[in-house]
XYZ file of C-alpha atoms in Angstrom:
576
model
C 30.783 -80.556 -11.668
C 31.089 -77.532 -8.860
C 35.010 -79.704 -8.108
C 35.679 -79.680 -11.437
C 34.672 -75.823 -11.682
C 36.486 -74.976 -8.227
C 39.614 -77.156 -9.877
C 39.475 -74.930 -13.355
C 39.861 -71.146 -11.699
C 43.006 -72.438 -9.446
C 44.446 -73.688 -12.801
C 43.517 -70.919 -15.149
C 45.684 -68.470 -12.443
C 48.382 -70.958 -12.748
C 47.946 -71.248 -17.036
C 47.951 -67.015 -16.776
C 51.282 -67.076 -14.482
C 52.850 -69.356 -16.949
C 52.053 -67.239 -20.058
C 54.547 -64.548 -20.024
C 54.309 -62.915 -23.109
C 50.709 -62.633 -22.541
C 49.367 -63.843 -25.903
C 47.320 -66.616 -24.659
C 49.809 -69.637 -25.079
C 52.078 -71.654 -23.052
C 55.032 -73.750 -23.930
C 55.024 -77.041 -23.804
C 57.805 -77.824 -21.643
C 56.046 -75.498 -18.667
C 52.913 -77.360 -19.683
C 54.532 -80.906 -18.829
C 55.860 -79.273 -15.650
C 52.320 -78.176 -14.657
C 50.715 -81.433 -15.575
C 52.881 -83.465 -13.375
C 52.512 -81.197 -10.474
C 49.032 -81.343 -10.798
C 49.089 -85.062 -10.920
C 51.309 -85.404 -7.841
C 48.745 -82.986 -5.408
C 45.365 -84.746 -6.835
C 47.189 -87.692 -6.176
C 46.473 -89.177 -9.749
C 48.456 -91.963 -11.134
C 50.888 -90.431 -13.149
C 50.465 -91.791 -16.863
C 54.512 -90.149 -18.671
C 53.203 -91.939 -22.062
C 50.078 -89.952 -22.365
C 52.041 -86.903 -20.885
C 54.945 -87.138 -23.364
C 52.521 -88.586 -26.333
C 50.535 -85.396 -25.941
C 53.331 -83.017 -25.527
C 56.036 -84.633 -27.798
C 58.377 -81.778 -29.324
C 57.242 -81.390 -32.755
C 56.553 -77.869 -34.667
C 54.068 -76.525 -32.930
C 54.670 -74.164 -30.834
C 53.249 -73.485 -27.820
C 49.937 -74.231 -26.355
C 46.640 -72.398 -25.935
C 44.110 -72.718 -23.240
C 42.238 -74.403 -25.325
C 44.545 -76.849 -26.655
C 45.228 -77.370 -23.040
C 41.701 -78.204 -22.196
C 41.361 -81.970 -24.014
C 43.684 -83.199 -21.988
C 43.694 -81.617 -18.704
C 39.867 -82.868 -18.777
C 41.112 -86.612 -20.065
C 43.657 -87.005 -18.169
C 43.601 -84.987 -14.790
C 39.757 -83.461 -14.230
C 38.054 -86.897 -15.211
C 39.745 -88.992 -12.564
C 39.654 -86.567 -9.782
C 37.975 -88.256 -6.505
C 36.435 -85.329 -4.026
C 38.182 -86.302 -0.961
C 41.046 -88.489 -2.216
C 43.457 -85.667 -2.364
C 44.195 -82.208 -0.167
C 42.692 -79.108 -1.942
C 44.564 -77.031 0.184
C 47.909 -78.103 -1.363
C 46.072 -77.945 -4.572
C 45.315 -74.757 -3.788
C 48.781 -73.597 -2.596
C 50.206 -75.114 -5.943
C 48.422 -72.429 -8.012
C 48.838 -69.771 -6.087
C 52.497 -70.323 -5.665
C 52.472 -69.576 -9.736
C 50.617 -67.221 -9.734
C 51.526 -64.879 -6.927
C 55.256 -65.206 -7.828
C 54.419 -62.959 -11.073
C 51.095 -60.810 -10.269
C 51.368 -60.353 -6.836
C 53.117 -57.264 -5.372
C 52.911 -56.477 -1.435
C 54.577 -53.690 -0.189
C 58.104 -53.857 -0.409
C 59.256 -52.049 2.872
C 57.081 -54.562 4.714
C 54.556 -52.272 5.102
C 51.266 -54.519 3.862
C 48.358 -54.938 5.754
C 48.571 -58.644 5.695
C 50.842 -61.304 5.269
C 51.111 -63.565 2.026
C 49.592 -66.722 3.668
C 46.677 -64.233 4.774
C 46.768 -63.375 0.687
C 46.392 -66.792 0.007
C 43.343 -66.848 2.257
C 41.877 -64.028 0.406
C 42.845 -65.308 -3.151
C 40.850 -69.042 -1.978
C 37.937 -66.825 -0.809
C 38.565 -64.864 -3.943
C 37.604 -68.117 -6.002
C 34.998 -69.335 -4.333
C 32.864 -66.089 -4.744
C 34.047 -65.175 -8.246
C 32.063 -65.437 -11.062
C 31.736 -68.722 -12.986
C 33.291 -67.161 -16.100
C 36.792 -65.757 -17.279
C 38.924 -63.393 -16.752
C 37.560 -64.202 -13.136
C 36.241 -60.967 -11.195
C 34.204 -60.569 -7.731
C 30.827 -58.618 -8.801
C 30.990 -55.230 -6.204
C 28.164 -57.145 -4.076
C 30.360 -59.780 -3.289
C 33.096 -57.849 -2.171
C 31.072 -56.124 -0.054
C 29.955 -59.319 1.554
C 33.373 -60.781 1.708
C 34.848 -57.429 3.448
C 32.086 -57.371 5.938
C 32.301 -61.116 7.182
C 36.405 -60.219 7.823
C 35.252 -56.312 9.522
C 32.155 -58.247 11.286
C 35.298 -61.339 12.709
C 37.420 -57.932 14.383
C 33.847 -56.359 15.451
C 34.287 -53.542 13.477
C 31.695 -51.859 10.631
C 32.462 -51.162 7.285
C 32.213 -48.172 5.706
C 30.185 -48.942 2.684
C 29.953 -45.341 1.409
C 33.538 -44.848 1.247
C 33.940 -49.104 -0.239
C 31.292 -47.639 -2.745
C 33.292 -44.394 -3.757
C 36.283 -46.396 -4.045
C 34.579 -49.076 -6.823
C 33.620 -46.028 -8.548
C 36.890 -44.868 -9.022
C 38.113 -47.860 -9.858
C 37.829 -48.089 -14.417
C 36.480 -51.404 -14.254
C 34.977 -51.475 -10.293
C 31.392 -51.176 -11.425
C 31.779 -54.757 -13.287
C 33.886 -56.405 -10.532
C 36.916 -56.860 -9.204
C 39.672 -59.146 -9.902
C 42.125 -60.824 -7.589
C 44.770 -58.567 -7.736
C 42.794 -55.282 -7.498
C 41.252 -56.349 -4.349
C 44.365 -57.603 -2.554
C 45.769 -54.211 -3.502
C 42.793 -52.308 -1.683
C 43.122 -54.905 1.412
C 46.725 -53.873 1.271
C 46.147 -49.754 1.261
C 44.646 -50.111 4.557
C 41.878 -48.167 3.341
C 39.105 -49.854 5.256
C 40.569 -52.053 7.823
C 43.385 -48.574 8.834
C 44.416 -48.733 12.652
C 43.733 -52.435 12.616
C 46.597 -54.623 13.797
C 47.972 -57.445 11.527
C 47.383 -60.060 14.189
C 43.831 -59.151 14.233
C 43.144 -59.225 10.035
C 45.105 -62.401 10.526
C 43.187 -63.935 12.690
C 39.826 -62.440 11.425
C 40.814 -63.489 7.791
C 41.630 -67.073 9.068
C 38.286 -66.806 10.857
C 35.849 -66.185 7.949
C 38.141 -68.666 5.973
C 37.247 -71.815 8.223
C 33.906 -70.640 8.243
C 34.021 -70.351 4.188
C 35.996 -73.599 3.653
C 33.665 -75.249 6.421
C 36.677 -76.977 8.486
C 38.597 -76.688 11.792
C 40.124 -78.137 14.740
C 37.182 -80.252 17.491
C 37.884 -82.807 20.351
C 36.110 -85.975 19.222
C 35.597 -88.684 22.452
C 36.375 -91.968 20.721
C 34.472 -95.156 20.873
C 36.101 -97.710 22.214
C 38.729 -96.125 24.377
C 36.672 -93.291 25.703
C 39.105 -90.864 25.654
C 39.302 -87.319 24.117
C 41.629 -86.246 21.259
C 41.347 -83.417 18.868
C 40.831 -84.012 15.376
C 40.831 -81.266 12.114
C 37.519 -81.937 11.305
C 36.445 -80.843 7.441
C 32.653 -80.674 6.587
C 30.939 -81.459 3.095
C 27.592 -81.782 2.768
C 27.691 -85.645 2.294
C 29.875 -86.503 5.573
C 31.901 -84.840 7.784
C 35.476 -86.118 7.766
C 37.988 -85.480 10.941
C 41.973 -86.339 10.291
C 44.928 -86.659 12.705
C 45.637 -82.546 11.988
C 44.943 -80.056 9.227
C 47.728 -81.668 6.646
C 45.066 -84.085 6.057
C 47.453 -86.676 5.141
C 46.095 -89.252 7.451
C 42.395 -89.883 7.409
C 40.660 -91.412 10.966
C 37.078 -91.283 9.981
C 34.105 -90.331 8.252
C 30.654 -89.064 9.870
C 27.849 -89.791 6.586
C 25.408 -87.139 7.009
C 21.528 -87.566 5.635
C 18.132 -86.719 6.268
C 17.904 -89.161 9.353
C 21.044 -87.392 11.503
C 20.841 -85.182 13.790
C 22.668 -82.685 15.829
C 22.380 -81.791 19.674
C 23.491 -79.733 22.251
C 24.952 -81.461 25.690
C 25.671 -79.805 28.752
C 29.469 -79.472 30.226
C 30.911 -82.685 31.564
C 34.573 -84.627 32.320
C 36.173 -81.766 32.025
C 34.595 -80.519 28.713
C 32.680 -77.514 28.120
C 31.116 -76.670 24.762
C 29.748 -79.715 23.812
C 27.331 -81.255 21.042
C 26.636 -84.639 18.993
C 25.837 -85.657 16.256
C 23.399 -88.713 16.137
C 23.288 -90.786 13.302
C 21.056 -94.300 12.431
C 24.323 -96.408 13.732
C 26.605 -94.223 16.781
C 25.882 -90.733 18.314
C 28.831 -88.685 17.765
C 30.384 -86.795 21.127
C 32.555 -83.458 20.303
C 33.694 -80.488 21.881
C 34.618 -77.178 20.528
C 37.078 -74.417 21.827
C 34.289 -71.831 22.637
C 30.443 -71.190 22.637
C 30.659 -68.723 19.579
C 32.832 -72.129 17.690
C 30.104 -74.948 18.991
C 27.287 -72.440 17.711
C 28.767 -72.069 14.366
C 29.538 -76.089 14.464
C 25.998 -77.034 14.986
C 24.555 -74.453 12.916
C 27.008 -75.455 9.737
C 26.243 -79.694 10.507
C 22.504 -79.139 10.447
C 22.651 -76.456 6.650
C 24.612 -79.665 5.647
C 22.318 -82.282 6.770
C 19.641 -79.861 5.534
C 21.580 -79.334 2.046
C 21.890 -83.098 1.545
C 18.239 -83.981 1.857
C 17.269 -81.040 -0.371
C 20.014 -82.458 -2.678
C 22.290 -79.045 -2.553
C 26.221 -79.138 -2.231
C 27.199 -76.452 0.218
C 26.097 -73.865 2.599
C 27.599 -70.826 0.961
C 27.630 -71.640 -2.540
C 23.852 -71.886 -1.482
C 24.013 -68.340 -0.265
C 26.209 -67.702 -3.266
C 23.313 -68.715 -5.880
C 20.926 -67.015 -4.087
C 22.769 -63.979 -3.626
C 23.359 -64.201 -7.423
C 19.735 -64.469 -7.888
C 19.161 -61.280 -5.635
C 21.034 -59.423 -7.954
C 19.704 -60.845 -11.073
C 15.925 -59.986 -9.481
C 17.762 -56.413 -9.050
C 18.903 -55.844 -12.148
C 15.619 -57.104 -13.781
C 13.518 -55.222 -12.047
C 16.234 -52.135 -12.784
C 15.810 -53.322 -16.023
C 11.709 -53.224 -15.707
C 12.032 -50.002 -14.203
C 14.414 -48.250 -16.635
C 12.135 -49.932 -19.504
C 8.825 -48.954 -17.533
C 10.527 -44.962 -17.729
C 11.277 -45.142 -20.812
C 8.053 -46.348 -21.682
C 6.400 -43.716 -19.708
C 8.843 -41.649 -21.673
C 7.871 -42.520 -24.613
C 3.880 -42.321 -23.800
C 4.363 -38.806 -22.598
C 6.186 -37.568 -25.354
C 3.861 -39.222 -27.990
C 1.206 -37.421 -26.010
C 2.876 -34.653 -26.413
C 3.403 -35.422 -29.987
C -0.276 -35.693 -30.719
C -1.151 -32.340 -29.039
C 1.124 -30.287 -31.126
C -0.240 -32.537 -33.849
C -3.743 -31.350 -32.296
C -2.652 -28.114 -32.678
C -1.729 -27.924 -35.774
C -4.798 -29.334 -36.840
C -7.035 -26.813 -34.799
C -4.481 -24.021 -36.654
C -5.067 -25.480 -39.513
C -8.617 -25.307 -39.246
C -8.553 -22.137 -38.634
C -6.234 -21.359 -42.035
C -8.686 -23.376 -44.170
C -12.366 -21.417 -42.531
C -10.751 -17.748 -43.133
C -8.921 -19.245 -46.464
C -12.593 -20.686 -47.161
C -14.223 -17.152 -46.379
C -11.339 -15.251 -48.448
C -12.251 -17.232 -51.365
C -16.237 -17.055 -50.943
C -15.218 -13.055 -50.739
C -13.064 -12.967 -53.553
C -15.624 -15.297 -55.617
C -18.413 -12.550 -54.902
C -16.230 -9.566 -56.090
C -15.526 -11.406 -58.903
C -19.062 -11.939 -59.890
C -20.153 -8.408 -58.872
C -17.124 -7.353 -60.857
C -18.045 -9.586 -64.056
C -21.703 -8.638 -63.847
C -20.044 -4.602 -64.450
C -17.719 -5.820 -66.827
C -20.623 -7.166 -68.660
C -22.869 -3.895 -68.688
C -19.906 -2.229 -69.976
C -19.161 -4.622 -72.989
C -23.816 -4.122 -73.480
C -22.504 -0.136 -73.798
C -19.626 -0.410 -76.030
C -21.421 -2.921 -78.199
C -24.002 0.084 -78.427
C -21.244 2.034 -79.333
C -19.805 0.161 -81.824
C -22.731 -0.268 -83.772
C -23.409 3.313 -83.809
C -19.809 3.750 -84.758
C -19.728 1.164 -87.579
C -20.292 3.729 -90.546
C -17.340 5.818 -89.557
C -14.816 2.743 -88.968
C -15.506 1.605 -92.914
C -14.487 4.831 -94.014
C -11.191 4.920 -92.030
C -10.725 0.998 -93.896
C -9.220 2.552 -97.040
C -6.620 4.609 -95.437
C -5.757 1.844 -92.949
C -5.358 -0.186 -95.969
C -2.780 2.339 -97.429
C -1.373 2.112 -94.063
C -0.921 -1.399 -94.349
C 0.798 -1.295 -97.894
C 3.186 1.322 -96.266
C 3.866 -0.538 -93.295
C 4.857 -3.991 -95.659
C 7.398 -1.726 -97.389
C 8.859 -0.854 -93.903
C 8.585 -4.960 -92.845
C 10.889 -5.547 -95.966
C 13.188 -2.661 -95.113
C 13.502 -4.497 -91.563
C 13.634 -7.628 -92.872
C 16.721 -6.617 -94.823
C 18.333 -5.581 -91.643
C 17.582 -8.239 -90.033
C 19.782 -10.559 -92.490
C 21.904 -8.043 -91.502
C 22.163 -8.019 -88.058
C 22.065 -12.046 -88.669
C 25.361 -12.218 -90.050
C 26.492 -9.705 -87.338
C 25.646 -12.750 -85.096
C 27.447 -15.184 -87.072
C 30.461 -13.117 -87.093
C 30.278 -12.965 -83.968
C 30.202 -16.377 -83.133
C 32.820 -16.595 -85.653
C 34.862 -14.196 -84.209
C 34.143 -16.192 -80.415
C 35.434 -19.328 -81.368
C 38.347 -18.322 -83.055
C 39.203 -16.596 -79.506
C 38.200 -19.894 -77.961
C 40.313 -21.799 -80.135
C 43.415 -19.118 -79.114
C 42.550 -19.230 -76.089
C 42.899 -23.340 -75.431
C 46.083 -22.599 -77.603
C 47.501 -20.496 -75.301
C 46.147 -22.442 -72.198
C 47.926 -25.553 -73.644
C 51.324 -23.665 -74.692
C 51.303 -22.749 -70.671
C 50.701 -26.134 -69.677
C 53.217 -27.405 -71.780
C 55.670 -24.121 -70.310
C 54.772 -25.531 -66.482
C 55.489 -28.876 -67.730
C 58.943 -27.533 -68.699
C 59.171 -25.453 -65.558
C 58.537 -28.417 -63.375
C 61.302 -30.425 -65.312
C 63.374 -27.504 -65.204
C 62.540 -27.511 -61.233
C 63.467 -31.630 -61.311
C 66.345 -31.554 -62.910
C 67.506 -28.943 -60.478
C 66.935 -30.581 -58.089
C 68.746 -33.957 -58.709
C 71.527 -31.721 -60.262
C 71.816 -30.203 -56.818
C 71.801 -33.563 -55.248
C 74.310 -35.595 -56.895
C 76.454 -32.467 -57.433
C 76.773 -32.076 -53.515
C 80.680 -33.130 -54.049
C 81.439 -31.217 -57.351
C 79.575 -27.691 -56.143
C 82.425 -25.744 -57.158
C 82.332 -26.966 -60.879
C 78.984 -27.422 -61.917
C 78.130 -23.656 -60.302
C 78.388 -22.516 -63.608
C 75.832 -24.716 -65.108
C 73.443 -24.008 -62.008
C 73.653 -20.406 -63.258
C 72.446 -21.381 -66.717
C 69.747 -23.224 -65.574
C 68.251 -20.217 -63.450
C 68.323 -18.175 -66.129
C 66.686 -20.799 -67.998
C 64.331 -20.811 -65.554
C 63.924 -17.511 -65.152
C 63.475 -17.199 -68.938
C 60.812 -19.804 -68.851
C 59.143 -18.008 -66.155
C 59.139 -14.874 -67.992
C 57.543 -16.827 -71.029
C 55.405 -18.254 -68.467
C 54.288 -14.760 -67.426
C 53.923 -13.206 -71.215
C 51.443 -16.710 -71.568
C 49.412 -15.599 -68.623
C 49.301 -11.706 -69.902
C 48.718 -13.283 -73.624
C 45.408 -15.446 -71.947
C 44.135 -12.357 -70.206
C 44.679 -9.897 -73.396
C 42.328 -13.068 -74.999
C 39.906 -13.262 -72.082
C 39.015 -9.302 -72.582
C 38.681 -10.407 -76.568
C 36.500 -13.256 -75.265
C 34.526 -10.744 -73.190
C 34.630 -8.381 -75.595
C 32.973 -10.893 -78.699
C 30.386 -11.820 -75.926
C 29.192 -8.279 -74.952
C 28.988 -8.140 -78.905
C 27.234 -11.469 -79.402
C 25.002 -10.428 -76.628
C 23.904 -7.112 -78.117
C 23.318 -8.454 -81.660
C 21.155 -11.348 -79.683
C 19.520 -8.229 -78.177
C 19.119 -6.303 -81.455
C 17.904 -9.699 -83.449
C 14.932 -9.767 -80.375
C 14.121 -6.564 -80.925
C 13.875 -6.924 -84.981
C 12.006 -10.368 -84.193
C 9.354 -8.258 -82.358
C 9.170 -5.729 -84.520
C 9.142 -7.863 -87.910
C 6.186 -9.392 -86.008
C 4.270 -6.492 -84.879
C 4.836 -5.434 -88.959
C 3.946 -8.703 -90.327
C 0.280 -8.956 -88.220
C -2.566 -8.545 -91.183
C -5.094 -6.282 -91.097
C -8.365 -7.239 -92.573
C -11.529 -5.353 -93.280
C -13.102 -3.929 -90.630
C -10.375 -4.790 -87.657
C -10.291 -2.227 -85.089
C -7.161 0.820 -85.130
C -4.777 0.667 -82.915
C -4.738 4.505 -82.365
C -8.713 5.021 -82.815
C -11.514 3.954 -80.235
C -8.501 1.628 -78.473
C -10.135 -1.141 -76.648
C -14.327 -0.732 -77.694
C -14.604 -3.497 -79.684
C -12.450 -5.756 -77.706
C -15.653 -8.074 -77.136
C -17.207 -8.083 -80.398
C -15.161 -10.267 -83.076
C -17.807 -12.273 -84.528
C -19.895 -9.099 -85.277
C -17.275 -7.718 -86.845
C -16.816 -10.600 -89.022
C -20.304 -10.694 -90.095
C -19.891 -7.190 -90.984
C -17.380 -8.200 -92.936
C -18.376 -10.755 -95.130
C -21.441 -8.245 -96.269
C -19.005 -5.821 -97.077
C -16.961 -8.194 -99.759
């Protein structure tokens, strides 16, 4: 599955390359192309009936990744054998399509490193991306990838100024993909005053170390003699070829939980040495260098190591549990952003309740002096009902003293009365009056509604004609671009028609406001005979109250008896 994912990010560069136009499809004619080429470096049996059957010219257009997928997993990804075929060549395959469209070194020559050094990079690119698409390098593993190539030349990286730079980048906080980070290898903005040799060599370096393979002397079995051997290490066996083609294969070291490796001390002629002891034949090699035999022995043992705890490889390994590091960073970001906001949330809800607190303390304090306004206002209104009272006890004394002289001053308050009916009917009269006033009003209102909508619908139909007027002017002056000179005359008519209609247009407008003022004019009218019908309401009813025997005067002894009705009554009834 990890081959078959390595496998699928060389070819999705190589799919991109081929899609030109960018909209996600590929014709099928390139597609054949690819196919075969893919079949010839993982040495696959060609099968041109399933190739052709698949991509036979029909209708169809071109081909989507996804369309692609059924049979590049049919046909090329299920019978791929790890270690039948160079990945290397593989490799170069896809990056030869790709890098002839996307990549762009310096022109003048000036790049910091040379395109096989690219490829390096792209390889080491893959193999740290992220397993999804478009494929990017998350900033932590660019990071580590720059440091293993500044940590090769003994130099530090600057991780402040690697740091500013992702920041600047739009998309650097997310990761970065292929091209973007060959282009900041190639500004020489963290390996400047370097030589080319060196990155070269330092990029080589960390790319052995990566792809776990490399040149050894191997001391053979039966002969005894020494001869060097590209060796290539997977965590199942360590396989060594005549040289680093890999196109013929000399052996295979299996590596499990019962091998071994071990150091041995410098002899015929050797120096740098170490085995590797398996159940069947201990294993003599020799390495170029102390640093090279350390970082041999320490890569054969992860693997032997990897195998028995059923793992693949060394820095995929690291990979995952770098990838792990970060996700345990960002959820304990995460914890911590959601713990703040929680906190957040607490304090301001704590806040929350103490204004609510507040308020409810100030609110207390409303409702006790509300409470002792009322209690106040309920004792002045007793002490003031308890006077009230001892005033009505004295004008009832009052009143009965002053019953004898309010019969006699009945009869001419009944005279009063008569004379005051005789004025009600007067009133009433001009009241009917001042009725029809109203009505003639009204009348008078919506016959100056009725001219008014009549004029507001003669000057409608006027801007109707105006705007044909202003149409047919217009088309006349369009189609008469040719014939200006004779039809001049007519465009003369038809301004003053227009300026005729205008000046009807204008006597509308001083016609509507001449009816407006009549409008306002019948309303200020209508308003005032409202106003005088009021006043005639009120006093028809002030006129039309009765007055019966022994009901108080209006002018005499005003409000005394204001308390005393149902004496008065009974007072009353014995005088009938």
């Amino acid at each position: 599955m990890d081959l078959r994912a390595e496998l699928l990010k060389s070819i999705w560069y190589a799919f991109t390359a081929l899609d030109v136009e960018k909209s996600g499809k590929v014709s099928k004619s390139q597609l054949k192309v690819l196919s075969h080429n893919l079949y010839t470096v993982l040495c696959i049996p060609h099968d041109p009936v399933a190739l052709e059957e698949h991509f036979r010219d029909d209708d169809d257009g071109p081909v989507s990744s996804q369309g692609y997928m059924p049979y590049l997993n049919k046909y090329i990804l299920d019978k791929v054998e790890e270690g039948a075929f160079v990945k290397e060549n593989f490799d170069e395959l896809c990056w030869t399509l790709t890098a002839k469209k996307n990549y762009k070194p310096d022109r003048n020559g000036n790049s910091i490193i040379s395109h096989q050094d690219a490829f390096k990079l792209w390889c080491l690119f893959n193999f740290l991306s992220e397993d999804k698409y478009p494929l990017v390098m998350v900033p932590d593993e660019v990071e580590y990838l720059l440091k293993k190539i500044c940590t090769a030349m003994n130099v530090e990286l600057n991780s402040c100024e690697l740091d500013d730079y992702l920041s600047q980048e739009p998309q650097g906080q997310g990761g970065l993909t292929v091209w973007q980070f060959l282009d900041m290898v190639n500004s020489g903005r963290f390996l400047r005053g370097i030589e080319q040799e060196a990155i070269s060599m330092a990029v080589e370096e960390v790319y052995q170390e990566v792809i776990e393979d490399g040149y050894l002397w191997k001391k053979g079995q039966l002969r005894r003699n020494w001869s060097e051997r590209w060796f290539m290490l997977k965590p199942s066996a360590l396989s060594y070829y005549m040289s680093e083609e890999r196109k013929e294969k000399k052996g295979s070291i299996v590596l499990d939980k019962h091998c071994c490796v071990e150091v041995l001390p410098d002899r015929d002629g050797k120096r740098c040495m170490f085995c590797v002891k398996t159940s069947n034949r201990t294993y003599e090699m020799s390495a170029s260098d102390t640093r090279q035999r350390q970082e041999w022995t320490l890569a054969i043992q992860t693997a032997i190591r990897l195998q028995a705890e059923g793992k693949k490889s060394l820095h995929k390994d690291l990979k995952q549990k770098r990838r792990e590091q970060r996700e345990q960073r960002e959820q304990r970001r995460a914890a911590k952003e959601e713990e703040t906001q929680r906190l957040k949330q607490l304090q301001e809800e704590k806040e929350r309740k103490l204004q609510e607190l507040e308020l409810l303390k100030e609110a207390q304090r409303q409702a006790e002096i509300l409470l002792q306004e009322e209690e106040q206002r309920r004792r002045q209104q007793h002490e003031e009902m308890q006077r009230t009272l001892e005033i009505q006890l004295r004008e009832a004394e009052q009143a009965r003293a002053s019953m004898q002289a309010e019969m006699v001053l009945k009869e001419a308050e009944a005279e009063r009365q008569r004379k005051r009916i005789l004025e009600l009917e007067d009133m009433q009269e001009r009241l009917q009056e001042a009725l029809q006033q109203e009505v003639k009003a009204r009348q008078d209102e919506e016959a100056v509604r009725y001219a008014q909508a009549r004029l507001l619908a003669e000057e409608e139909e006027k801007l109707k004609q105006l705007m044909k007027l202003k149409e047919e002017q217009e088309e006349y002056i369009i189609k008469t671009q040719m014939e200006k000179q004779v039809l001049k005359q007519e465009m003369e008519n038809k301004n003053k028609c227009l300026e005729e209609a205008q000046k009807q247009l204008e006597e509308v407008r001083v016609n509507r406001q001449r009816v407006d003022q009549d409008v306002m004019a019948a309303q200020r009218k209508l308003r005032q005979a409202s106003t005088n019908v009021k006043h005639w309401n009120v006093q028809m009813n002030r006129l039309m109250h009765p007055i019966g025997p022994g009901d108080k005067r209006t002018n005499v002894s005003g409000g005394v008896f204001a308390g005393y009705q149902p004496l008065l009554s009974r007072r009353d009834s014995s005088l009938k």
